[in-house]
Coordinates of C-alpha atoms and ligand atoms in Angstrom, one line a residue:
M1 CA 1.5 40.9 52.0
T2 CA -0.9 38.2 53.1
I3 CA -1.0 35.1 51.1
G4 CA -4.5 34.1 52.0
A5 CA -5.9 37.5 51.0
V6 CA -4.3 37.8 47.6
A7 CA -6.8 36.7 44.9
D8 CA -6.0 38.8 41.8
H9 CA -3.1 40.3 39.8
R10 CA -3.8 44.0 40.5
S11 CA -0.9 44.4 42.9
R12 CA 1.5 44.1 39.9
E13 CA 0.3 47.4 38.6
G14 CA 1.0 49.0 42.0
G15 CA 4.6 48.1 41.5
A16 CA 4.8 44.8 43.4
I17 CA 7.7 42.6 42.3
I18 CA 6.3 39.5 44.0
Y19 CA 2.6 38.9 43.8
P20 CA 1.0 35.6 45.1
V21 CA -2.2 34.6 43.2
Y22 CA -4.4 31.6 43.0
S23 CA -4.0 30.4 39.4
R24 CA -6.4 28.1 37.5
R25 CA -3.6 26.8 35.3
S26 CA -1.3 26.1 38.2
A27 CA -4.2 24.6 40.2
G28 CA -3.3 26.5 43.4
L29 CA -1.0 29.1 44.8
S30 CA 1.4 30.6 42.3
I31 CA 3.9 33.2 43.4
G32 CA 4.4 35.6 40.6
V33 CA 7.6 37.5 39.8
N34 CA 7.1 40.8 38.0
L35 CA 10.2 42.2 36.4
F36 CA 8.4 45.4 35.4
P37 CA 7.2 47.3 38.5
D38 CA 7.5 50.6 36.7
T39 CA 5.5 50.2 33.5
K40 CA 4.4 47.4 31.0
I41 CA 7.0 46.3 28.5
C42 CA 6.0 43.8 25.9
S43 CA 6.7 43.0 22.2
F44 CA 3.0 42.0 21.8
D45 CA -0.1 44.1 22.2
C46 CA -2.8 41.5 22.8
P47 CA -6.3 42.9 22.9
Y48 CA -7.1 40.5 25.8
C49 CA -4.1 41.6 27.8
E50 CA -5.0 42.0 31.5
V51 CA -2.3 44.6 32.3
F52 CA -4.0 48.0 32.8
P53 CA -2.0 51.1 31.9
F54 CA 0.1 52.3 34.9
K55 CA 3.3 54.1 35.8
T56 CA 5.3 54.0 39.0
D57 CA 8.7 55.4 40.1
L58 CA 9.7 51.9 41.2
G59 CA 12.6 50.1 39.5
F60 CA 13.2 46.3 39.6
S61 CA 15.6 45.4 42.4
L62 CA 17.1 41.9 42.7
K63 CA 17.6 42.4 46.4
T64 CA 13.9 43.4 47.0
M65 CA 12.8 40.4 44.8
K66 CA 14.8 37.9 46.8
A67 CA 13.6 39.2 50.2
A68 CA 10.0 39.4 49.0
L69 CA 10.0 36.0 47.4
R70 CA 11.6 34.3 50.4
S71 CA 9.1 36.0 52.7
A72 CA 6.0 35.0 50.6
M73 CA 7.2 31.4 50.4
L74 CA 7.8 31.3 54.2
E75 CA 4.3 32.7 54.8
A76 CA 2.7 30.1 52.6
M77 CA 4.7 27.3 54.3
E78 CA 3.7 28.6 57.7
Q79 CA 0.0 28.4 56.6
N80 CA 0.5 24.9 55.1
I81 CA -0.4 26.1 51.6
P82 CA 1.4 24.1 48.9
I83 CA 3.3 26.4 46.5
R84 CA 2.5 25.2 43.1
D85 CA 5.0 27.4 41.3
I86 CA 7.1 30.5 41.2
C87 CA 6.0 32.1 38.0
F88 CA 7.8 34.7 35.8
S89 CA 5.0 36.6 34.2
G90 CA 4.0 40.1 35.4
N91 CA 3.6 43.3 33.5
G92 CA 5.0 42.3 30.1
E93 CA 7.3 39.9 28.5
P94 CA 9.9 38.7 31.1
T95 CA 12.7 37.9 28.6
M96 CA 12.7 41.6 27.6
S97 CA 14.1 42.5 31.1
V98 CA 17.9 42.8 31.5
H99 CA 17.3 41.3 35.0
F100 CA 15.6 38.1 33.7
A101 CA 18.6 35.7 33.9
E102 CA 19.8 36.8 37.3
A103 CA 16.2 36.8 38.7
L104 CA 15.6 33.3 37.3
E105 CA 18.8 32.1 39.0
A106 CA 17.8 33.8 42.3
A107 CA 14.4 32.1 42.3
K108 CA 16.0 28.7 41.8
N109 CA 18.5 29.3 44.6
I110 CA 15.8 30.5 47.0
R111 CA 13.7 27.4 46.3
S112 CA 16.7 25.2 46.9
E113 CA 17.7 27.0 50.1
L114 CA 14.3 26.9 51.6
Y115 CA 13.9 23.2 50.7
L116 CA 17.2 22.5 52.5
E117 CA 16.3 24.6 55.5
H118 CA 12.9 23.0 55.8
R119 CA 13.8 19.5 54.5
G120 CA 10.8 17.4 53.7
S121 CA 8.5 20.4 53.5
L122 CA 5.4 19.2 51.7
Q123 CA 4.6 22.8 50.6
L124 CA 7.8 22.9 48.5
A125 CA 7.8 19.3 47.4
E126 CA 6.3 20.1 43.9
T127 CA 7.2 23.8 43.5
K128 CA 8.0 24.4 39.9
I129 CA 9.6 27.4 38.3
V130 CA 7.5 28.6 35.4
L131 CA 8.2 31.2 32.7
I132 CA 5.2 32.5 30.8
T133 CA 6.6 33.9 27.5
N134 CA 5.3 35.1 24.1
G135 CA 8.4 33.4 22.5
T136 CA 9.9 36.6 21.0
G137 CA 13.0 36.1 23.2
L138 CA 13.8 33.1 21.1
L139 CA 14.8 35.5 18.3
D140 CA 17.9 36.4 20.3
P141 CA 20.4 33.6 20.0
L142 CA 21.7 34.1 23.5
M143 CA 18.2 34.1 25.0
F144 CA 17.4 31.0 22.8
D145 CA 20.3 29.1 24.4
L146 CA 19.5 30.3 27.9
L147 CA 15.9 29.2 27.6
K148 CA 16.9 25.9 26.0
N149 CA 19.3 25.1 28.8
A150 CA 16.9 26.2 31.5
A151 CA 14.1 24.1 30.0
N152 CA 16.4 21.1 29.8
N153 CA 17.2 21.7 33.4
G154 CA 13.8 21.9 35.0
L155 CA 12.3 25.3 34.0
Y156 CA 8.6 25.0 33.0
L157 CA 8.4 27.1 29.9
W158 CA 4.8 28.1 28.9
L159 CA 5.0 29.5 25.4
K160 CA 2.2 31.5 23.8
L161 CA 1.0 30.4 20.4
D162 CA -2.2 32.2 19.8
A163 CA -2.1 32.1 16.0
A164 CA -1.0 29.9 13.1
T165 CA -2.0 32.3 10.4
E166 CA -0.7 35.8 9.9
D167 CA -4.1 37.4 9.8
W168 CA -5.1 36.0 13.2
Y169 CA -1.6 36.8 14.6
K170 CA -2.2 40.4 13.6
T171 CA -5.6 40.3 15.3
M172 CA -4.6 38.5 18.5
D173 CA -1.0 39.6 19.2
K174 CA -0.6 42.9 17.2
S175 CA 3.2 42.7 17.1
D176 CA 5.7 44.3 14.8
I177 CA 7.7 41.1 14.7
A178 CA 7.1 39.1 11.5
H179 CA 4.9 36.1 12.2
E180 CA 6.9 33.8 9.9
T181 CA 10.2 34.7 11.6
L182 CA 8.7 34.0 15.1
L183 CA 7.1 30.7 14.0
S184 CA 10.4 29.6 12.4
R185 CA 12.3 30.2 15.7
I186 CA 9.6 28.4 17.7
G187 CA 10.0 25.5 15.3
E188 CA 13.7 25.4 15.9
F189 CA 13.1 25.5 19.6
A190 CA 10.8 22.5 19.4
A191 CA 13.2 20.7 17.1
S192 CA 16.0 21.2 19.7
G193 CA 14.0 18.8 22.0
A194 CA 13.8 21.3 24.9
P195 CA 10.6 20.6 26.8
F196 CA 7.8 23.3 26.8
T197 CA 4.1 23.8 27.1
I198 CA 2.1 25.5 24.4
Q199 CA -0.5 28.1 25.5
T200 CA -3.2 29.3 23.2
M201 CA -5.8 31.9 24.0
V202 CA -9.1 31.3 22.2
C203 CA -11.4 34.3 22.4
M204 CA -13.4 36.6 20.1
V205 CA -12.0 39.9 18.8
K206 CA -14.4 42.5 17.6
G207 CA -17.1 39.9 17.9
Q208 CA -15.3 37.5 15.6
L209 CA -14.2 34.0 16.5
P210 CA -11.0 32.5 15.0
P211 CA -11.8 31.7 11.4
E212 CA -12.0 28.2 10.0
K213 CA -8.6 28.7 8.2
E214 CA -6.9 29.6 11.5
K215 CA -8.4 26.6 13.3
T216 CA -7.2 24.1 10.7
A217 CA -3.7 25.8 10.4
W218 CA -3.3 25.8 14.2
V219 CA -4.1 22.1 14.6
R220 CA -1.6 21.3 11.9
L221 CA 1.1 23.6 13.3
V222 CA 0.8 22.3 16.9
T223 CA 0.9 18.7 15.6
E224 CA 4.0 19.5 13.5
L225 CA 5.7 21.1 16.6
A226 CA 4.8 18.1 18.7
A227 CA 6.2 15.7 16.1
A228 CA 9.5 17.7 15.8
S229 CA 9.8 17.9 19.5
A230 CA 9.1 14.2 20.1
A231 CA 11.6 13.2 17.3
A232 CA 14.3 15.2 19.0
H233 CA 13.4 14.4 22.6
G234 CA 12.5 10.8 22.3
A235 CA 10.4 9.0 24.9
R236 CA 11.0 11.6 27.6
G237 CA 8.4 13.9 26.2
G238 CA 9.2 17.1 24.3
I239 CA 6.0 19.2 24.4
R240 CA 4.7 18.7 27.9
A241 CA 1.1 19.8 27.2
V242 CA -1.1 22.2 25.2
Q243 CA -3.2 24.6 27.2
I244 CA -6.2 26.1 25.5
Y245 CA -7.5 28.9 27.7
G246 CA -10.3 31.4 27.5
K247 CA -10.6 35.1 28.5
A248 CA -11.7 35.1 32.1
R249 CA -10.5 38.4 33.4
P250 CA -11.1 42.1 32.6
A251 CA -8.8 43.8 30.2
P252 CA -8.2 47.5 29.5
E253 CA -9.3 47.1 25.9
D254 CA -12.6 45.5 26.8
P255 CA -14.9 44.9 25.0
L256 CA -12.5 44.5 22.0
A257 CA -11.9 40.9 23.1
E258 CA -14.6 38.8 24.6
A259 CA -14.8 35.2 26.0
A260 CA -15.7 32.6 23.3
P261 CA -18.4 30.1 24.1
A262 CA -17.1 27.2 26.1
A263 CA -18.0 24.7 23.4
I264 CA -15.6 26.5 21.0
L265 CA -12.6 25.8 23.3
E266 CA -13.7 22.2 23.7
E267 CA -14.1 21.7 20.0
R268 CA -10.6 23.0 19.4
A269 CA -9.2 20.7 22.0
E270 CA -11.0 17.7 20.4
Q271 CA -9.7 18.6 16.9
L272 CA -6.2 18.7 18.2
R273 CA -6.5 15.5 20.3
A274 CA -7.7 13.7 17.1
A275 CA -4.8 15.0 15.0
L276 CA -2.2 14.1 17.7
A277 CA -3.7 10.6 18.1
E278 CA -3.6 10.1 14.3
A279 CA 0.1 11.1 14.4
A280 CA 0.7 8.7 17.3
L281 CA 1.8 11.6 19.5
S282 CA 1.0 11.5 23.2
V283 CA 0.5 15.1 24.4
P284 CA -2.1 16.2 27.0
V285 CA -4.5 18.8 25.7
E286 CA -6.0 20.9 28.6
V287 CA -8.8 23.4 28.5
Y288 CA -9.2 26.3 30.9
Q289 CA -12.4 28.2 30.4
Ligands
LIG301 S1 2.1 38.8 25.5 FE1 1.2 38.8 27.5 S2 1.9 40.7 28.5 FE2 2.3 40.9 26.3 S3 0.5 42.0 25.5 FE3 0.1 39.8 25.3 S4 -1.0 39.2 27.2 FE4 -0.1 41.2 27.6

């Protein structure tokens, strides 16, 4: 693999376990870890999902992951490219993989080993480990504790929160998991004080923008989560940021979901900033068109 030539996520569907990409939200090189090289596995069915249907005979191998991750990181370092993060995302929901815990541990170890071997390396100085999750793993008490401990010990957890109302949840995430149950568990996670980032996709589905009721409920919900997290976490932070992002890449279900006008994302961010300020909460709100 050539770091400089990799510019999209399509290698994931070819069975790649490690796939370097340039990420707008990471603001640079992100080395993706895909725990599902054989087929997509997810508890959501988002209409904007970028994973195209595929099937390979390849299974996940920890040994292959470790070798490929090490090799991709060394290649970036040789080319003086800062590695912004090692990101667990890939073809589905990472916490649904039985390999998730060991793969997370391996990524942390490889980052530490390389940092020791190349002490002072500027390319590794700020390399984060990121998990992009839809949050459904929090329903499992063991996974809840694993994620809480990992987040308290440096994992950057980016948690999807597309909808505050059940109707919009059914439209945006199309999951069999009850919305109320999931929100309640996310609320418990916030109240535990474990740091995390909220990610919300704002787009149109079947030509419809999120309804007014959804916008109001979302601002209220995020503000409540931020308040619960800050109360538990104190001055150190709680919720690290809220990322509002738009549909920027093709999806197999296109044109079911379409990008919303840029002003809609900005408007949502402004509404949230105002609510957070009124509640005296300091949480950055970022927009990625
Ligand atoms: S949660 Fe992520 S992987 Fe799962 S369907 Fe939605 S966008 Fe795709």
